[in-house]
């Protein structure tokens, strides 16, 4: 039996959930949002619609291949180009907000049944203390204003055109700013069927643990297609024999009945309150409930003398009597905390209290109902959560969930989207932190995109010769927490050293000890500020942006269309590159040798000359020595983009034809990258490479590595393989490490776009991106121009237009008693204290593990500061400083109450990925480490915060109650699955080691939306008072039993959108959405859904557009039907079912409980 420890129970009734809408703000680079979704133009002939949030979603039709190549569709309909604003300034734009009507309140709960009463579980599962987790925020994209309806050519999927398509027709219309979206609760309709009336008995009457809950619909054995339209269940469904009994008694854990305990928590002076008014239907706090720092009452079980079981208990942890109690009316657990919503539509009826003697015997208890175990809370994203970083009394406020759409106001502590800790209240000693079992990790995303309604980070420019004011000992930057001794001296909050400020910075103090200019100097009252760096912070003048494109022209790449697609994507992106008058661009191609193209310096002003004359002025330089590659010229291979735009486009158009009958030989991709790094050493920049074949020749040649990386052997069992170190996760040769380090020393970043036709050794190529701060993209497992070109085009455009910096250095400082233990992410670390970032962007985060060096003062605050010195794209040297204040407590209950689920999950994923990428850790070792962290955390809460109950009860902290689910989901991910290919595993591990608190959870626990019954009416233009998204429909949990054979479901994980169509889908639905009359007639060879003139088609397309805008990357659409090649990829996402990669969620929860019981014994 699972008992969720709810520190503050909600009163009866239905409540709203905090959520955030996405609106249509202007993009950070000045482009306006547009009309129809990527991949096609609007049927009425208007301009193509682009997303209003996230990266640019371009209408990208696949290009036409070269002579002898594969036939491809024509170029997309393009819009007009737009201007680009300066980077890192304000991101203006409105942000619409929606309101969820009461009749659509998600996840209301039906009356609890007799089975729950027998189990001793009362109340709805899946309620998370605090803001509802949402996993949907993505960075802002850029866009172009709407152009002429027919600019550029036919839409994606149009008729093929003969020859090579016209290049450089102007950038397509692009999307706007970010949609701060959210993850939704995996709830849904009641499960089909139910547990048997008489449980199967084991030896001596022992009841075995349930193996997967209710039977799954149409689940055949062996993972094949389901009968009756349901998906297969990997592993063959339910076992014929029950598993071993759980615990000593052999039954599920006993029901939890909490005794009365007093309320505790924040004293009146420390209780954080939100300055913003509560949105309609969203209560600030919970009525009644259990104390902070003590065990909560069971869900739904009333306490003595309390009506309906929601009265507060007695204080715990030394809380003074007479003060306001947590959970009492008017006192919020933390600012903006919502009231949880029940999970189905009926009223909330708590169970009557039971005495311990009246609890059912464990040997006769029914199976655990899968519908009653904890799952993430659904968030429809209907309103924006308002958050103040400090409260009225000067204390730090607990941040909202990372995935929530929130708008933060900086009142002295950094916005949580820039800095976020695994615990927003930290223990006061290292022993207490170890006792809690939770990691103390800081996630830093210094260039994260703000919400459109948030104030921009202000730039501070001091007088000539006067730089930022810093501490004389630890060199920490001036912040709002330094204590001023007099008008010219301040005491550093990080090292307690007293420093005298420059004479120009002196100011008289007021009666309260504050400076008279505190409200006018941003660094004295804000948590995030940016300084204009003086000359002493520069080793050389700020570098200009430089992009060197490397294109694979091997015969295999030409035949598969990868070469043509890369050239076309580059040509369409050139016009969108910011600062074109400063940006330098170079072109390199490779097969068995490296081919450079030298553009003359006097091409400017010759745009009107014929293409023939232009091509005669471009020199073709060949580097045949691929064992020791070099730059054919010391300088001049990268030329100004604005002056050479036409020449570059002309060369890109001719490359596919030039190498259509290229010479055969071993591909030398790494040698070409090395030569480009040599060419960029004098100026710095980025190498953007398109790799379609494994680099098996020349410098960095990969030999002897198979697609499975040597992970499988016919003479070994899966168990022995799982325990072997993951050798194929490290680069093949040490030359990759040497090349990456050398590039980072010269401020050269490396981006890799893998367009494979087979195994490409992503582990080796990805290491180049990891050390230089670059980005890694992969399409496939096999490149398909029709399906993948739109995603390639959007990824490349967002890569060069997103807010980013160059030649950066970052350091994190901590106040006395704390210190930095280790950094994690994409960077080069050459000194113990700093990390070097040749390139840094808004999509990546760096993790910082902290350690205790001394005991902290209980009730005080600890301070963390991140300083990033970087060069903007516009050529300005800046210092971005974020300062975060976190409360300190000696009460373990307060620490658990302030834990951050998404950040802890992100930390768990990053640690597992980091261990596996060293090559010294096995898959089983990584799984055991994550499971150990989960068990230690739950055990600590059970022992120290809910110790007055029997060890036979499974009690989960409210804020971490779905941590076991996320742990199981990580075990079943591509990075830790035994059956994953080497490239799939390496790509997932490299993506996970740079993930953020927002992107981590969706990558392991996707959202699954039923879309066959979307509410509302959609107008022809998608607006005008018709249906809009958000609010988003309620999701279902990731299990085969929740897939109706007559339904249509949309599953998205942040990388792809799967549209699953049941076998028994009604004919009208198929006709309206796909334009066919039978499931088998649906075409899966497209990355977009048809746009038909009917309600169902318009609503589903509007919905897919909405969830696409909420992610940081363009997501292509894959239609999944029976017999489709991607069918198995979809079923692997249903992680709550038992499969060859792991046990079911119910089984795993029982397993976690057994491990907790073993620790007590």
Short mmCIF file of N, CA and C in Angstrom, two decimals, residues 617-733:
data_model
loop_
_atom_site.label_atom_id
_atom_site.label_comp_id
_atom_site.label_asym_id
_atom_site.label_seq_id
_atom_site.Cartn_x
_atom_site.Cartn_y
_atom_site.Cartn_z
N UNK A 617 35.94 33.07 -59.98
CA UNK A 617 36.76 33.80 -59.03
C UNK A 617 36.97 33.05 -57.73
N UNK A 618 36.27 31.96 -57.52
CA UNK A 618 36.40 31.17 -56.30
C UNK A 618 37.42 30.07 -56.54
N UNK A 619 38.39 29.95 -55.65
CA UNK A 619 39.43 28.94 -55.79
C UNK A 619 39.07 27.69 -54.99
N UNK A 620 39.35 26.55 -55.60
CA UNK A 620 39.11 25.25 -54.97
C UNK A 620 40.45 24.70 -54.50
N UNK A 621 40.64 24.62 -53.17
CA UNK A 621 41.90 24.17 -52.58
C UNK A 621 41.69 22.79 -51.96
N UNK A 622 42.57 21.85 -52.27
CA UNK A 622 42.45 20.47 -51.80
C UNK A 622 43.58 20.18 -50.82
N UNK A 623 43.23 19.56 -49.70
CA UNK A 623 44.21 19.11 -48.71
C UNK A 623 44.23 17.58 -48.75
N UNK A 624 45.17 16.98 -49.47
CA UNK A 624 45.17 15.52 -49.61
C UNK A 624 45.72 14.79 -48.40
N UNK A 625 46.56 15.45 -47.61
CA UNK A 625 47.17 14.79 -46.45
C UNK A 625 46.17 14.80 -45.30
N UNK A 626 45.46 13.70 -45.14
CA UNK A 626 44.43 13.63 -44.09
C UNK A 626 44.96 12.99 -42.82
N UNK A 627 46.20 12.49 -42.85
CA UNK A 627 46.78 11.95 -41.62
C UNK A 627 47.26 13.07 -40.71
N UNK A 628 47.79 14.13 -41.31
CA UNK A 628 48.21 15.32 -40.57
C UNK A 628 47.58 16.53 -41.24
N UNK A 629 46.28 16.75 -41.03
CA UNK A 629 45.58 17.81 -41.76
C UNK A 629 46.08 19.20 -41.37
N UNK A 630 45.92 20.14 -42.27
CA UNK A 630 46.40 21.50 -42.08
C UNK A 630 45.48 22.44 -42.83
N UNK A 631 45.61 23.72 -42.56
CA UNK A 631 44.86 24.74 -43.28
C UNK A 631 45.63 25.13 -44.54
N UNK A 632 45.00 25.11 -45.70
CA UNK A 632 45.73 25.42 -46.94
C UNK A 632 46.24 26.85 -46.99
N UNK A 633 45.61 27.76 -46.26
CA UNK A 633 46.05 29.15 -46.19
C UNK A 633 46.05 29.58 -44.73
N UNK A 634 47.01 30.41 -44.35
CA UNK A 634 47.04 30.83 -42.93
C UNK A 634 45.85 31.70 -42.55
N UNK A 635 45.36 32.51 -43.45
CA UNK A 635 44.22 33.39 -43.20
C UNK A 635 43.41 33.52 -44.48
N UNK A 636 42.21 34.10 -44.35
CA UNK A 636 41.42 34.46 -45.51
C UNK A 636 40.45 33.40 -45.98
N UNK A 637 40.39 32.22 -45.35
CA UNK A 637 39.44 31.21 -45.77
C UNK A 637 38.03 31.53 -45.30
N UNK A 638 37.91 32.28 -44.22
CA UNK A 638 36.61 32.76 -43.75
C UNK A 638 36.47 34.23 -44.14
N UNK A 639 35.40 34.55 -44.88
CA UNK A 639 35.24 35.88 -45.45
C UNK A 639 33.96 36.52 -44.89
N UNK A 640 33.86 37.84 -44.94
CA UNK A 640 32.64 38.51 -44.46
C UNK A 640 31.40 38.03 -45.21
N UNK A 641 30.36 37.72 -44.46
CA UNK A 641 29.15 37.15 -45.06
C UNK A 641 28.43 38.14 -45.94
N UNK A 642 28.28 39.37 -45.47
CA UNK A 642 27.48 40.34 -46.21
C UNK A 642 28.08 40.63 -47.58
N UNK A 643 29.39 40.68 -47.67
CA UNK A 643 30.03 41.01 -48.94
C UNK A 643 30.07 39.82 -49.89
N UNK A 644 29.99 38.61 -49.37
CA UNK A 644 30.18 37.42 -50.21
C UNK A 644 28.95 36.52 -50.21
N UNK A 645 27.80 37.06 -49.90
CA UNK A 645 26.59 36.25 -49.79
C UNK A 645 26.30 35.48 -51.08
N UNK A 646 26.33 36.15 -52.23
CA UNK A 646 25.98 35.50 -53.48
C UNK A 646 27.00 34.45 -53.88
N UNK A 647 28.27 34.72 -53.65
CA UNK A 647 29.30 33.74 -53.98
C UNK A 647 29.16 32.49 -53.13
N UNK A 648 28.86 32.66 -51.86
CA UNK A 648 28.71 31.51 -50.97
C UNK A 648 27.51 30.67 -51.38
N UNK A 649 26.40 31.33 -51.72
CA UNK A 649 25.22 30.59 -52.15
C UNK A 649 25.48 29.85 -53.45
N UNK A 650 26.24 30.48 -54.35
CA UNK A 650 26.52 29.84 -55.62
C UNK A 650 27.37 28.58 -55.43
N UNK A 651 28.35 28.64 -54.53
CA UNK A 651 29.18 27.47 -54.25
C UNK A 651 28.35 26.37 -53.61
N UNK A 652 27.47 26.73 -52.69
CA UNK A 652 26.63 25.73 -52.06
C UNK A 652 25.72 25.05 -53.07
N UNK A 653 25.27 25.79 -54.06
CA UNK A 653 24.39 25.20 -55.07
C UNK A 653 25.14 24.22 -55.96
N UNK A 654 26.46 24.45 -56.17
CA UNK A 654 27.22 23.62 -57.09
C UNK A 654 27.88 22.42 -56.41
N UNK A 655 27.99 22.43 -55.07
CA UNK A 655 28.69 21.34 -54.39
C UNK A 655 28.05 19.98 -54.66
N UNK A 656 26.71 19.80 -54.58
CA UNK A 656 26.15 18.47 -54.86
C UNK A 656 26.45 17.97 -56.26
N UNK A 657 26.44 18.86 -57.25
CA UNK A 657 26.75 18.44 -58.61
C UNK A 657 28.24 18.18 -58.77
N UNK A 658 29.05 18.98 -58.11
CA UNK A 658 30.50 18.85 -58.23
C UNK A 658 30.98 17.49 -57.74
N UNK A 659 30.35 16.98 -56.66
CA UNK A 659 30.79 15.72 -56.07
C UNK A 659 29.79 14.59 -56.32
N UNK A 660 28.93 14.75 -57.33
CA UNK A 660 27.95 13.70 -57.60
C UNK A 660 28.62 12.40 -58.02
N UNK A 661 29.76 12.50 -58.70
CA UNK A 661 30.52 11.30 -59.06
C UNK A 661 31.90 11.37 -58.41
N UNK A 662 31.88 11.57 -57.13
CA UNK A 662 33.13 11.75 -56.39
C UNK A 662 33.94 10.48 -56.31
N UNK A 663 35.20 10.66 -55.93
CA UNK A 663 36.10 9.51 -55.83
C UNK A 663 35.79 8.73 -54.57
N UNK A 664 36.01 7.44 -54.64
CA UNK A 664 35.76 6.58 -53.50
C UNK A 664 37.00 6.56 -52.61
N UNK A 665 36.76 6.42 -51.34
CA UNK A 665 37.84 6.37 -50.36
C UNK A 665 37.25 6.42 -48.97
N UNK A 666 38.10 6.36 -47.98
CA UNK A 666 37.64 6.38 -46.60
C UNK A 666 37.29 7.80 -46.20
N UNK A 667 36.11 8.03 -45.64
CA UNK A 667 35.72 9.39 -45.24
C UNK A 667 36.65 9.94 -44.16
N UNK A 668 37.00 11.19 -44.30
CA UNK A 668 37.95 11.82 -43.36
C UNK A 668 37.29 13.00 -42.67
N UNK A 669 36.13 12.77 -42.05
CA UNK A 669 35.39 13.86 -41.43
C UNK A 669 36.14 14.56 -40.32
N UNK A 670 36.81 13.80 -39.45
CA UNK A 670 37.53 14.42 -38.34
C UNK A 670 38.75 15.18 -38.84
N UNK A 671 39.40 14.67 -39.88
CA UNK A 671 40.53 15.40 -40.46
C UNK A 671 40.08 16.74 -41.02
N UNK A 672 38.90 16.79 -41.64
CA UNK A 672 38.39 18.06 -42.16
C UNK A 672 38.08 19.03 -41.01
N UNK A 673 37.51 18.51 -39.92
CA UNK A 673 37.24 19.38 -38.76
C UNK A 673 38.55 19.91 -38.21
N UNK A 674 39.57 19.07 -38.12
CA UNK A 674 40.87 19.50 -37.64
C UNK A 674 41.45 20.60 -38.52
N UNK A 675 41.34 20.47 -39.84
CA UNK A 675 41.85 21.50 -40.75
C UNK A 675 41.10 22.81 -40.57
N UNK A 676 39.79 22.74 -40.34
CA UNK A 676 39.01 23.97 -40.12
C UNK A 676 39.38 24.63 -38.79
N UNK A 677 39.66 23.83 -37.77
CA UNK A 677 40.13 24.40 -36.51
C UNK A 677 41.44 25.14 -36.71
N UNK A 678 42.33 24.56 -37.52
CA UNK A 678 43.59 25.25 -37.81
C UNK A 678 43.33 26.57 -38.52
N UNK A 679 42.34 26.61 -39.41
CA UNK A 679 42.05 27.84 -40.14
C UNK A 679 41.46 28.91 -39.23
N UNK A 680 40.76 28.49 -38.15
CA UNK A 680 40.11 29.46 -37.26
C UNK A 680 40.97 29.84 -36.06
N UNK A 681 42.13 29.23 -35.90
CA UNK A 681 42.95 29.54 -34.72
C UNK A 681 43.28 31.02 -34.58
N UNK A 682 43.59 31.77 -35.64
CA UNK A 682 43.93 33.19 -35.43
C UNK A 682 42.74 34.04 -34.99
N UNK A 683 41.50 33.62 -35.31
CA UNK A 683 40.35 34.49 -35.05
C UNK A 683 39.32 33.87 -34.13
N UNK A 684 39.35 32.55 -33.91
CA UNK A 684 38.30 31.89 -33.12
C UNK A 684 37.02 31.76 -33.93
N UNK A 685 36.05 31.09 -33.37
CA UNK A 685 34.77 30.92 -34.07
C UNK A 685 34.18 29.55 -33.82
N UNK A 686 33.41 29.08 -34.81
CA UNK A 686 32.73 27.79 -34.67
C UNK A 686 32.87 26.97 -35.96
N UNK A 687 33.05 25.67 -35.78
CA UNK A 687 33.03 24.72 -36.89
C UNK A 687 31.69 24.02 -36.85
N UNK A 688 30.88 24.19 -37.89
CA UNK A 688 29.56 23.57 -37.98
C UNK A 688 29.66 22.46 -39.02
N UNK A 689 29.69 21.22 -38.54
CA UNK A 689 29.96 20.09 -39.43
C UNK A 689 28.71 19.24 -39.64
N UNK A 690 28.56 18.73 -40.87
CA UNK A 690 27.46 17.85 -41.25
C UNK A 690 28.08 16.50 -41.62
N UNK A 691 27.89 15.50 -40.78
CA UNK A 691 28.53 14.20 -40.92
C UNK A 691 27.48 13.16 -41.29
N UNK A 692 27.70 12.46 -42.40
CA UNK A 692 26.77 11.41 -42.83
C UNK A 692 27.41 10.03 -42.83
N UNK A 693 28.73 9.97 -42.74
CA UNK A 693 29.43 8.69 -42.75
C UNK A 693 30.41 8.64 -41.59
N UNK A 694 30.69 7.43 -41.11
CA UNK A 694 31.61 7.28 -40.00
C UNK A 694 33.02 7.68 -40.43
N UNK A 695 33.71 8.50 -39.66
CA UNK A 695 35.08 8.92 -40.03
C UNK A 695 36.05 7.75 -39.90
N UNK A 696 36.27 7.07 -40.99
CA UNK A 696 37.10 5.86 -40.96
C UNK A 696 38.43 6.03 -41.67
N UNK A 697 38.78 7.24 -42.06
CA UNK A 697 40.04 7.48 -42.74
C UNK A 697 40.75 8.70 -42.20
N UNK A 698 42.07 8.69 -42.27
CA UNK A 698 42.87 9.84 -41.89
C UNK A 698 42.90 10.08 -40.39
N UNK A 699 43.06 11.34 -40.04
CA UNK A 699 43.16 11.76 -38.64
C UNK A 699 41.87 11.41 -37.89
N UNK A 700 41.98 10.72 -36.77
CA UNK A 700 40.82 10.35 -35.98
C UNK A 700 40.00 9.23 -36.57
N UNK A 701 40.60 8.37 -37.39
CA UNK A 701 39.86 7.29 -38.03
C UNK A 701 39.33 6.31 -36.99
N UNK A 702 38.06 5.93 -37.14
CA UNK A 702 37.41 4.97 -36.25
C UNK A 702 37.41 3.62 -36.94
N UNK A 703 38.00 2.64 -36.31
CA UNK A 703 38.09 1.31 -36.89
C UNK A 703 37.77 0.27 -35.82
N UNK A 704 37.01 -0.75 -36.23
CA UNK A 704 36.74 -1.86 -35.33
C UNK A 704 35.59 -1.64 -34.38
N UNK A 705 34.88 -0.54 -34.50
CA UNK A 705 33.71 -0.28 -33.65
C UNK A 705 32.46 -0.60 -34.44
N UNK A 706 31.60 -1.42 -33.88
CA UNK A 706 30.36 -1.79 -34.54
C UNK A 706 29.22 -0.92 -34.05
N UNK A 707 28.05 -1.13 -34.63
CA UNK A 707 26.87 -0.35 -34.24
C UNK A 707 26.49 -0.60 -32.80
N UNK A 708 26.79 -1.79 -32.27
CA UNK A 708 26.47 -2.07 -30.87
C UNK A 708 27.66 -1.80 -29.97
N UNK A 709 28.77 -1.33 -30.54
CA UNK A 709 29.90 -0.96 -29.71
C UNK A 709 30.52 -2.12 -28.97
N UNK A 710 30.36 -3.32 -29.46
CA UNK A 710 30.92 -4.46 -28.77
C UNK A 710 30.19 -4.83 -27.51
N UNK A 711 28.93 -4.35 -27.39
CA UNK A 711 28.19 -4.58 -26.15
C UNK A 711 27.59 -5.97 -26.09
N UNK A 712 27.46 -6.63 -27.23
CA UNK A 712 26.79 -7.92 -27.26
C UNK A 712 27.76 -9.03 -27.64
N UNK A 713 27.53 -10.16 -27.07
CA UNK A 713 28.31 -11.34 -27.38
C UNK A 713 27.41 -12.55 -27.23
N UNK A 714 27.48 -13.46 -28.18
CA UNK A 714 26.60 -14.61 -28.13
C UNK A 714 26.91 -15.52 -26.95
N UNK A 715 28.12 -15.40 -26.41
CA UNK A 715 28.50 -16.27 -25.31
C UNK A 715 28.23 -15.66 -23.95
N UNK A 716 27.67 -14.47 -23.92
CA UNK A 716 27.42 -13.79 -22.66
C UNK A 716 25.93 -13.59 -22.47
N UNK A 717 25.52 -13.58 -21.22
CA UNK A 717 24.13 -13.29 -20.89
C UNK A 717 23.94 -11.79 -20.74
N UNK A 718 22.67 -11.39 -20.77
CA UNK A 718 22.39 -9.96 -20.62
C UNK A 718 22.88 -9.44 -19.28
N UNK A 719 22.80 -10.26 -18.24
CA UNK A 719 23.22 -9.82 -16.91
C UNK A 719 24.71 -9.51 -16.88
N UNK A 720 25.52 -10.39 -17.49
CA UNK A 720 26.95 -10.15 -17.49
C UNK A 720 27.32 -8.96 -18.37
N UNK A 721 26.61 -8.78 -19.47
CA UNK A 721 26.87 -7.62 -20.33
C UNK A 721 26.55 -6.33 -19.61
N UNK A 722 25.45 -6.33 -18.86
CA UNK A 722 25.02 -5.12 -18.17
C UNK A 722 26.01 -4.71 -17.10
N UNK A 723 26.82 -5.64 -16.61
CA UNK A 723 27.77 -5.33 -15.55
C UNK A 723 29.15 -4.97 -16.08
N UNK A 724 29.33 -5.00 -17.39
CA UNK A 724 30.61 -4.63 -17.97
C UNK A 724 30.70 -3.13 -18.15
N UNK A 725 31.90 -2.55 -18.00
CA UNK A 725 32.05 -1.11 -18.25
C UNK A 725 31.65 -0.75 -19.68
N UNK A 726 31.09 0.42 -19.83
CA UNK A 726 30.57 0.85 -21.13
C UNK A 726 31.71 1.49 -21.92
N UNK A 727 32.54 0.64 -22.52
CA UNK A 727 33.75 1.12 -23.19
C UNK A 727 33.44 1.93 -24.44
N UNK A 728 32.34 1.62 -25.13
CA UNK A 728 32.06 2.32 -26.37
C UNK A 728 31.45 3.69 -26.15
N UNK A 729 31.29 4.13 -24.89
CA UNK A 729 30.76 5.47 -24.62
C UNK A 729 31.86 6.53 -24.60
N UNK A 730 33.11 6.14 -24.68
CA UNK A 730 34.23 7.09 -24.69
C UNK A 730 34.72 7.23 -26.12
N UNK A 731 35.44 8.31 -26.43
CA UNK A 731 35.97 8.47 -27.79
C UNK A 731 36.87 7.30 -28.18
N UNK A 732 36.87 6.98 -29.47
CA UNK A 732 37.64 5.84 -29.96
C UNK A 732 39.12 6.03 -29.75
N UNK A 733 39.59 7.24 -29.96
CA UNK A 733 41.02 7.51 -29.91
C UNK A 733 41.27 8.76 -29.08
#
